[in-house]
Coordinates of C-alpha atoms and ligand atoms in Angstrom, one line a residue:
M1 CA 15.0 8.7 28.2
Y2 CA 11.6 6.9 27.9
N3 CA 9.6 7.8 24.8
C4 CA 6.0 6.9 23.8
A5 CA 3.5 8.2 21.3
L6 CA -0.1 9.1 20.9
I7 CA -1.8 9.0 17.5
L8 CA -5.0 11.0 17.2
A9 CA -7.3 8.9 14.9
A10 CA -10.8 9.4 16.3
G11 CA -12.0 11.8 13.6
E12 CA -14.4 10.4 11.1
G13 CA -13.2 12.2 8.0
K14 CA -16.6 13.2 6.7
R15 CA -15.0 15.0 3.7
M16 CA -13.6 11.7 2.4
K17 CA -17.3 10.8 1.6
S18 CA -16.3 7.2 2.0
N19 CA -17.4 4.2 4.2
T20 CA -13.7 3.6 5.0
P21 CA -12.6 5.5 8.1
K22 CA -10.2 8.2 7.1
V23 CA -7.0 6.9 8.7
L24 CA -7.5 3.6 7.0
H25 CA -7.3 5.0 3.5
K26 CA -4.2 3.7 1.8
V27 CA -1.3 5.7 0.5
C28 CA 1.0 3.6 -1.7
G29 CA -0.5 0.4 -0.5
K30 CA -0.5 1.1 3.3
E31 CA -3.1 2.6 5.5
M32 CA -2.2 6.2 6.6
V33 CA -2.3 5.3 10.3
N34 CA 0.0 2.4 9.7
H35 CA 2.5 4.7 7.9
V36 CA 2.6 6.8 11.1
I37 CA 3.0 3.8 13.4
D38 CA 5.7 2.3 11.2
T39 CA 7.6 5.6 11.0
L40 CA 7.5 6.0 14.8
K41 CA 8.7 2.5 15.2
S42 CA 11.6 3.0 12.8
A43 CA 12.6 5.9 15.0
G44 CA 12.7 3.6 18.0
I45 CA 9.3 4.5 19.5
E46 CA 7.7 1.2 20.5
D47 CA 5.0 2.2 23.0
I48 CA 2.3 3.6 20.8
N49 CA -1.3 4.4 21.8
V50 CA -3.9 5.1 19.1
I51 CA -6.9 7.2 20.0
V52 CA -9.9 5.8 18.2
G53 CA -13.5 6.9 17.9
K54 CA -16.6 5.6 16.1
S55 CA -14.6 3.3 13.7
A56 CA -12.6 1.9 16.6
E57 CA -13.1 -1.8 15.7
Q58 CA -12.0 -1.3 12.1
V59 CA -9.0 0.7 13.0
K60 CA -8.0 -1.8 15.7
E61 CA -8.3 -4.7 13.1
K62 CA -6.2 -3.0 10.5
T63 CA -3.5 -1.9 12.9
G64 CA -3.7 -5.2 14.9
D65 CA -0.4 -6.7 13.9
R66 CA 1.6 -3.6 15.0
N67 CA 1.5 -4.1 18.7
A68 CA -0.1 -0.7 19.5
S69 CA -2.5 0.0 22.4
Y70 CA -5.8 1.9 22.1
S71 CA -7.8 4.6 23.9
L72 CA -11.4 5.3 23.0
Q73 CA -12.7 8.8 22.4
D74 CA -16.5 8.5 22.2
A75 CA -17.3 12.0 21.1
Q76 CA -14.9 14.3 19.3
L77 CA -14.8 17.3 21.6
G78 CA -11.4 18.5 20.4
T79 CA -7.7 17.5 20.3
A80 CA -7.2 18.2 24.1
H81 CA -10.2 16.0 24.9
A82 CA -8.7 13.3 22.7
V83 CA -5.4 13.4 24.7
K84 CA -7.4 13.3 27.9
C85 CA -8.9 10.0 26.7
A86 CA -5.4 8.6 26.8
L87 CA -4.6 9.5 30.4
E88 CA -4.8 5.9 31.4
F89 CA -2.0 5.2 28.9
L90 CA 0.1 8.0 30.2
K91 CA -0.5 7.4 33.9
D92 CA 2.7 6.9 36.0
K93 CA 4.9 7.4 32.9
K94 CA 7.9 9.7 32.9
G95 CA 9.7 10.9 29.8
T96 CA 8.4 12.2 26.5
V97 CA 5.2 11.6 24.7
L98 CA 5.0 12.4 21.0
I99 CA 1.7 13.4 19.5
F100 CA 0.9 12.8 15.9
T101 CA -2.2 12.5 13.8
G102 CA -3.3 9.4 11.9
D103 CA -4.0 11.4 8.8
A104 CA -0.6 12.9 8.1
P105 CA 1.5 10.0 6.8
L106 CA 4.4 11.9 5.2
I107 CA 6.3 12.5 8.5
T108 CA 9.7 11.0 8.3
K109 CA 11.9 8.9 10.7
D110 CA 14.5 11.7 10.5
T111 CA 12.0 14.3 11.8
V112 CA 10.7 12.1 14.6
E113 CA 14.3 11.5 15.7
K114 CA 15.1 15.2 15.5
L115 CA 12.0 16.1 17.5
V116 CA 12.9 13.6 20.3
S117 CA 16.6 14.7 20.6
Y118 CA 15.7 18.4 20.4
K119 CA 13.2 18.1 23.2
D120 CA 15.7 16.1 25.4
E121 CA 18.7 18.4 24.7
E122 CA 17.0 21.5 25.8
D123 CA 14.7 19.9 28.4
Y124 CA 11.6 21.5 27.0
S125 CA 8.2 20.9 28.5
G126 CA 6.8 21.0 24.9
V127 CA 8.1 21.3 21.4
I128 CA 5.8 22.2 18.5
V129 CA 6.5 21.1 14.9
T130 CA 6.0 24.1 12.7
S131 CA 6.2 25.1 9.0
I132 CA 6.4 28.4 7.2
I133 CA 3.9 28.5 4.4
E134 CA 2.5 30.9 1.9
N135 CA -1.1 30.3 2.5
P136 CA -1.7 29.6 6.2
F137 CA -5.5 29.5 5.9
G138 CA -7.1 27.1 8.3
Y139 CA -4.0 26.4 10.4
G140 CA -3.2 27.3 13.9
R141 CA -0.7 30.2 14.0
I142 CA 2.4 30.3 16.1
L143 CA 2.6 33.4 18.4
R144 CA 6.0 34.6 19.3
D145 CA 7.8 37.4 21.0
R146 CA 11.5 38.1 21.3
D147 CA 11.9 35.3 23.9
G148 CA 10.4 32.7 21.7
V149 CA 7.0 30.8 21.3
K150 CA 4.2 32.3 23.4
G151 CA 1.3 30.2 22.2
I152 CA -0.8 28.9 19.3
I153 CA -4.0 30.6 18.1
E154 CA -6.5 28.7 15.9
H155 CA -7.4 30.2 12.6
K156 CA -11.0 30.8 13.6
D157 CA -9.9 32.7 16.7
C158 CA -7.3 34.9 15.0
N159 CA -7.6 38.7 14.8
K160 CA -6.6 40.6 11.6
D161 CA -2.9 40.8 12.5
E162 CA -2.7 37.1 13.6
L163 CA -4.2 36.0 10.3
L164 CA -1.1 37.4 8.6
I165 CA 1.3 35.1 10.5
N166 CA 2.5 32.4 8.2
E167 CA 4.3 30.2 10.7
I168 CA 1.8 27.4 11.3
N169 CA 1.3 24.5 13.8
A170 CA 1.7 21.2 12.0
G171 CA -0.3 19.5 14.7
M172 CA 2.7 17.3 15.8
Y173 CA 4.3 17.7 19.2
A174 CA 6.7 16.3 21.8
F175 CA 5.7 16.9 25.4
D176 CA 7.1 16.1 28.8
I177 CA 4.6 13.5 30.0
E178 CA 4.2 14.8 33.6
D179 CA 3.8 18.4 32.5
L180 CA 1.2 17.4 29.9
V181 CA -0.8 15.2 32.3
E182 CA -0.7 17.8 35.1
N183 CA -2.1 20.5 32.8
I184 CA -4.3 18.9 30.2
G185 CA -7.4 19.2 32.5
K186 CA -7.0 23.0 32.7
I187 CA -7.8 23.5 29.1
S188 CA -11.3 25.0 28.5
N189 CA -13.5 25.1 25.4
D190 CA -13.9 28.8 25.6
N191 CA -13.3 29.5 21.9
V192 CA -15.2 30.0 18.6
Q193 CA -15.5 26.3 17.9
K194 CA -16.3 25.4 21.6
E195 CA -13.7 22.7 21.3
Y196 CA -11.0 21.6 23.8
Y197 CA -7.8 22.7 21.9
L198 CA -4.6 20.8 22.7
T199 CA -2.8 23.9 21.3
D200 CA -3.9 25.9 24.4
I201 CA -1.4 23.9 26.5
I202 CA 1.4 26.1 25.2
K203 CA 0.0 29.2 26.8
I204 CA -0.4 27.4 30.0
F205 CA 3.2 26.2 29.9
V206 CA 4.4 29.7 29.1
K207 CA 2.5 31.1 32.1
Q208 CA 4.2 28.6 34.3
N209 CA 7.6 29.6 32.9
K210 CA 8.1 26.2 31.4
K211 CA 10.3 26.0 28.3
V212 CA 8.5 25.7 25.0
G213 CA 10.4 25.2 21.7
S214 CA 9.6 24.8 18.0
L215 CA 11.0 22.5 15.3
P216 CA 10.6 23.8 11.8
V217 CA 10.1 21.1 9.2
P218 CA 9.4 21.1 5.4
F219 CA 5.6 21.7 5.0
E220 CA 5.4 18.6 2.7
E221 CA 6.0 16.3 5.7
T222 CA 3.2 17.7 7.6
L223 CA 0.5 17.5 4.9
G224 CA -2.7 16.0 6.2
V225 CA -5.5 14.3 4.3
N226 CA -9.1 15.4 4.6
S227 CA -10.4 14.8 1.1
P228 CA -9.8 12.5 -1.9
L229 CA -8.0 15.3 -3.6
E230 CA -5.6 15.7 -0.7
L231 CA -5.1 11.9 -0.6
S232 CA -4.0 12.0 -4.2
K233 CA -1.5 14.8 -3.5
V234 CA 0.0 13.0 -0.5
E235 CA 0.1 9.8 -2.5
A236 CA 2.0 11.6 -5.3
I237 CA 4.6 12.8 -2.8
M238 CA 5.0 9.3 -1.2
R239 CA 5.2 7.7 -4.7
N240 CA 7.9 10.1 -5.6
R241 CA 9.9 9.2 -2.4
I242 CA 9.5 5.5 -3.1
N243 CA 10.6 5.8 -6.7
T244 CA 13.5 8.0 -5.8
M245 CA 14.7 5.4 -3.3
H246 CA 14.5 2.6 -5.9
M247 CA 16.4 4.7 -8.5
I248 CA 19.1 5.5 -5.9
N249 CA 19.3 1.7 -5.4
G250 CA 19.9 1.1 -9.2
V251 CA 16.4 0.5 -10.5
K252 CA 16.0 2.3 -13.9
I253 CA 12.5 3.8 -13.8
I254 CA 11.8 5.3 -17.2
D255 CA 9.0 7.7 -16.1
P256 CA 8.6 7.9 -12.3
V257 CA 5.4 10.0 -12.5
S258 CA 3.6 7.1 -14.2
T259 CA 5.1 4.2 -12.2
Y260 CA 3.2 3.1 -9.1
I261 CA 5.1 1.1 -6.5
D262 CA 3.7 0.2 -3.1
V263 CA 5.9 0.9 0.0
D264 CA 6.6 -2.8 0.7
V265 CA 7.7 -3.8 -2.8
K266 CA 11.3 -5.0 -3.1
I267 CA 13.3 -4.4 -6.4
D268 CA 16.8 -5.5 -7.1
S269 CA 19.3 -3.2 -8.9
N270 CA 19.9 -3.6 -12.6
T271 CA 16.2 -3.8 -13.4
I272 CA 14.2 -1.6 -15.8
I273 CA 10.6 -0.4 -15.3
Y274 CA 8.7 1.2 -18.1
P275 CA 5.7 3.5 -17.6
G276 CA 2.3 2.3 -16.5
N277 CA 3.5 -0.5 -14.2
V278 CA 1.6 -1.0 -10.9
L279 CA 3.6 -3.0 -8.4
Q280 CA 1.5 -3.9 -5.3
G281 CA 1.7 -5.5 -1.9
N282 CA 4.7 -7.7 -1.2
T283 CA 5.9 -8.0 -4.7
E284 CA 9.6 -8.7 -5.4
I285 CA 11.4 -8.0 -8.7
K286 CA 14.8 -9.8 -9.1
E287 CA 17.9 -8.6 -10.8
G288 CA 18.0 -8.3 -14.6
T289 CA 14.2 -8.2 -15.0
I290 CA 12.5 -5.8 -17.4
L291 CA 8.9 -4.7 -16.9
Y292 CA 7.7 -3.3 -20.2
P293 CA 4.8 -0.9 -20.1
N294 CA 1.4 -1.5 -18.3
S295 CA 1.4 -4.5 -16.0
R296 CA -0.2 -4.9 -12.6
I297 CA 1.8 -7.2 -10.4
E298 CA 0.5 -7.9 -6.9
N299 CA 2.1 -10.0 -4.1
S300 CA 4.2 -11.9 -6.6
I301 CA 7.9 -12.8 -7.0
I302 CA 9.4 -12.2 -10.4
G303 CA 12.7 -14.0 -10.8
E304 CA 15.9 -12.9 -12.4
N305 CA 16.0 -11.9 -16.1
V306 CA 12.3 -12.1 -16.7
T307 CA 10.5 -9.9 -19.1
V308 CA 6.9 -8.9 -18.5
Q309 CA 4.7 -6.8 -20.7
C310 CA 1.0 -5.7 -20.4
S311 CA 0.1 -8.5 -18.0
V312 CA -1.6 -9.1 -14.7
I313 CA 0.2 -11.3 -12.2
L314 CA -1.4 -11.9 -8.8
D315 CA -0.1 -13.9 -5.8
S316 CA 2.2 -16.0 -8.0
T317 CA 5.9 -16.7 -8.7
I318 CA 7.6 -16.5 -12.1
G319 CA 10.9 -18.4 -12.4
K320 CA 14.1 -16.8 -13.8
N321 CA 14.7 -16.3 -17.6
S322 CA 11.0 -16.5 -18.4
T323 CA 8.9 -14.2 -20.5
V324 CA 5.3 -13.2 -19.7
G325 CA 2.9 -11.4 -22.0
P326 CA 1.8 -9.3 -23.7
Y327 CA -1.7 -9.8 -22.3
A328 CA -1.2 -12.7 -20.0
Y329 CA -3.3 -13.2 -16.9
I330 CA -1.6 -15.2 -14.1
R331 CA -4.0 -15.8 -11.3
P332 CA -3.3 -16.5 -7.6
Q333 CA -1.3 -19.5 -6.5
S334 CA 0.4 -20.1 -9.8
V335 CA 4.0 -21.2 -9.8
I336 CA 5.7 -20.6 -13.2
G337 CA 9.1 -22.3 -13.7
E338 CA 12.3 -21.1 -15.2
R339 CA 12.8 -20.5 -18.9
T340 CA 9.1 -20.6 -19.5
R341 CA 7.2 -18.6 -22.1
I342 CA 3.7 -17.4 -21.1
G343 CA 2.5 -15.6 -24.2
D344 CA -0.4 -13.5 -25.4
F345 CA -3.9 -14.1 -24.2
V346 CA -2.9 -16.9 -21.9
E347 CA -4.7 -17.3 -18.6
I348 CA -3.1 -19.4 -15.9
K349 CA -5.0 -20.2 -12.7
K350 CA -3.7 -22.0 -9.6
S351 CA -1.3 -24.1 -11.7
V352 CA 2.3 -25.2 -11.7
I353 CA 4.1 -24.9 -15.0
G354 CA 7.5 -26.7 -15.2
N355 CA 10.8 -25.3 -16.4
G356 CA 11.2 -24.8 -20.1
T357 CA 7.5 -25.2 -20.9
K358 CA 6.0 -22.9 -23.5
V359 CA 2.4 -21.7 -23.5
S360 CA 2.7 -19.2 -26.2
H361 CA -0.8 -18.1 -27.2
L362 CA -4.5 -18.2 -26.6
T363 CA -4.6 -20.8 -23.9
Y364 CA -6.4 -21.4 -20.6
I365 CA -4.7 -23.6 -17.9
G366 CA -6.5 -24.0 -14.6
D367 CA -5.9 -26.3 -11.6
A368 CA -3.2 -28.1 -13.5
E369 CA 0.3 -29.5 -12.8
V370 CA 2.4 -29.2 -15.9
G371 CA 5.9 -30.8 -16.2
Q372 CA 9.0 -29.5 -17.9
N373 CA 9.7 -28.7 -21.6
C374 CA 6.1 -29.1 -22.7
N375 CA 4.6 -27.2 -25.6
F376 CA 1.1 -26.0 -25.7
G377 CA -0.3 -25.3 -29.1
C378 CA -2.5 -22.3 -29.7
G379 CA -5.9 -22.4 -28.2
T380 CA -5.5 -25.2 -25.7
V381 CA -8.1 -25.3 -23.0
V382 CA -7.9 -27.1 -19.7
V383 CA -11.6 -27.9 -19.0
N384 CA -11.3 -27.7 -15.2
Y385 CA -14.9 -27.0 -14.3
D386 CA -17.8 -29.3 -14.9
G387 CA -20.4 -26.8 -13.7
K388 CA -20.2 -28.2 -10.1
K389 CA -16.7 -28.8 -9.1
K390 CA -13.1 -28.0 -10.2
C391 CA -10.9 -30.9 -11.2
K392 CA -7.2 -31.4 -11.7
T393 CA -5.2 -32.0 -14.9
I394 CA -1.7 -33.5 -14.6
I395 CA 0.7 -33.3 -17.5
G396 CA 4.2 -34.9 -17.4
N397 CA 7.4 -33.8 -19.0
N398 CA 7.9 -33.2 -22.8
A399 CA 4.2 -33.3 -23.7
F400 CA 3.5 -31.7 -27.1
I401 CA -0.1 -30.6 -27.1
G402 CA -1.5 -29.8 -30.5
C403 CA -3.5 -26.6 -31.2
N404 CA -7.1 -26.4 -30.0
T405 CA -6.9 -29.3 -27.6
N406 CA -9.4 -29.7 -24.8
L407 CA -8.1 -31.5 -21.7
V408 CA -11.3 -32.5 -19.8
S409 CA -10.3 -32.7 -16.1
P410 CA -9.7 -34.8 -14.2
V411 CA -7.2 -36.2 -16.7
E412 CA -3.6 -37.2 -17.0
V413 CA -1.1 -36.8 -19.8
K414 CA 2.1 -38.8 -19.2
D415 CA 5.7 -38.0 -20.2
N416 CA 6.9 -37.8 -23.8
T417 CA 3.5 -37.7 -25.4
Y418 CA 1.8 -36.0 -28.4
I419 CA -1.8 -34.9 -28.7
A420 CA -3.1 -34.3 -32.2
A421 CA -4.5 -30.8 -32.9
G422 CA -8.2 -30.5 -32.3
S423 CA -8.4 -33.4 -29.8
T424 CA -10.8 -33.5 -26.8
I425 CA -8.9 -35.6 -24.3
T426 CA -11.0 -37.3 -21.7
E427 CA -8.8 -40.3 -20.8
E428 CA -5.3 -40.8 -19.8
V429 CA -2.6 -40.4 -22.5
P430 CA 0.0 -43.1 -21.7
E431 CA 3.8 -42.5 -21.9
E432 CA 5.5 -42.3 -25.3
S433 CA 2.1 -42.3 -27.2
L434 CA 0.2 -40.1 -29.6
A435 CA -3.4 -39.4 -28.7
I436 CA -5.9 -38.5 -31.4
A437 CA -9.4 -37.7 -30.2
R438 CA -11.3 -36.2 -33.0
A439 CA -13.5 -37.4 -35.8
R440 CA -11.5 -38.6 -38.9
Q441 CA -11.8 -36.4 -41.9
V442 CA -14.1 -37.6 -44.7
N443 CA -13.9 -36.0 -48.2
I444 CA -17.0 -36.6 -50.3
K445 CA -16.0 -36.3 -53.9
G446 CA -18.3 -34.4 -56.3
W447 CA -20.6 -33.3 -53.4
V448 CA -20.7 -29.7 -54.5
S449 CA -21.8 -30.2 -58.1
K450 CA -24.4 -32.8 -57.0
R451 CA -25.9 -30.2 -54.7
K452 CA -26.0 -27.6 -57.4
T453 CA -28.0 -29.9 -59.8
K454 CA -30.5 -30.6 -57.1
Ligands
UD1_501 C1 -5.2 21.1 14.4 C2 -4.6 22.1 15.3 C3 -4.0 23.3 14.5 C4 -3.1 22.8 13.4 C5 -3.7 21.7 12.6 C6 -2.7 21.1 11.7 C7 -5.9 22.0 17.4 C8 -6.9 22.7 18.2 N1 -5.6 22.6 16.2 O1 -6.3 21.8 13.8 O2 -3.4 24.2 15.3 O3 -2.6 23.9 12.6 O4 -4.3 20.7 13.4 O5 -3.3 20.2 10.8 O6 -5.4 21.0 17.7 N2 -9.1 14.5 16.5 C9 -9.5 13.6 17.4 N3 -10.4 13.9 18.3 C10 -11.0 15.1 18.4 C11 -10.5 16.1 17.5 C12 -9.6 15.8 16.5 O7 -9.0 12.4 17.3 O8 -11.8 15.3 19.2 C13 -8.1 14.2 15.5 C14 -8.6 14.4 14.1 O9 -9.1 13.1 13.6 C15 -7.4 14.8 13.3 C16 -6.5 15.5 14.3 O10 -7.0 15.1 15.6 O11 -6.7 13.7 12.8 C17 -6.6 17.0 14.2 O12 -7.9 17.4 14.4 P1 -8.6 18.5 13.5 O13 -10.0 18.7 14.0 O14 -8.4 18.2 12.1 O15 -7.8 19.8 13.9 P2 -7.5 21.1 13.0 O16 -8.7 21.9 12.9 O17 -7.0 20.6 11.6
MG502 MG1 -7.1 18.8 10.5

């Protein structure tokens, strides 16, 4: 049977008090509406139409790589009006249309699949996703009699008895496309809010003796986001799901509550993650690696058997058997080799560091290519910026760079070289040589006592 989906995403989300359209707020590194699109796709629903409103352009841009189509709802006159705006998308289609909202990202693949198969098995005209909750305040309530679902009544339209109903409409549905298209225009806005309620379609179906069903799901999956507080609650649930999945896969997470892993991060088994780590974007952590507390790693690949502590690593690669930190800062486009040591208060920017090289303390390396098995003394600075432009430093293999060396770029240090501590290197250091670039020490004997007698 043919399936497609509508995602309602035209609301502005005023309560977010943010310039970002509501559905573009991220949960564990991915925009809410993209969570919904990806979940639908994982359940095999490919034909997806997103109903956009005032922030149409932004939403289109951020969902652009997901192959969805769009319908525009200029003014938000209610959920039925939103669906009407997608009639062009539904035209001439036969089968099932799922309707979800772009601000409820916790819905699972499993539930989407259940919803589809439940609707098909019993040949329903409509299936409503429902939950039983303790405090149903604000939600549409499910009206039933002995034969089943009779309708949905919005909170603001409930009478005293209806307010006591604790089975709520989650705002997610599966409809027969033809039945929906035929009847969507019959919905009026004759209610307290003067809105066109999609929920009114149920009463219309019942009147026409069409079959209506309900699919109960855990309330957690249906949680929507209207405010920063709700966003944080939804994020905590998503975070817990992600961490649980990694732990099932063999990642040892010491304290899941304080470990923040984005949805697209990949982590091998046999790894350990201590509290306070924030793993973002397309980061990959390879087998045997230990992340000691408090690092932020974004879009980076951390090789096998690496240890990282208290460091920031952005858009970079760390080779296997290396150590990073504490307090290292590895900036974008850096490629750190195998068996390297990047120690405390070391900043590396857009540089390549060869295998076996040690940069142990208090050093800045920017726009440089460094060979293998070099040793950087404490306090080395690559002077890569002359105030106008950035220049490159190239260092060969087996260079021993003394403490407090300045390497004024552009400059080259060849293989098998030594640089004396305190040197400011402005010219090439040839192979197999020692460079000393500092004033020679002069000791003036008796200088102190002479000064005193003056
Ligand atoms: C809706 C349901 C209610 C259900 C609740 C679950 C209706 C009439 N009521 O109420 O039964 O319990 O969801 O959360 O549907 N939207 C548009 N265009 C519009 C109006 C809304 O795109 O003109 C979008 C909103 O951005 C939002 C979603 O549709 O993502 C739901 O709309 P909202 O106004 O929040 O409906 P509720 O009052 O929450
Ligand atoms: Mg709502």
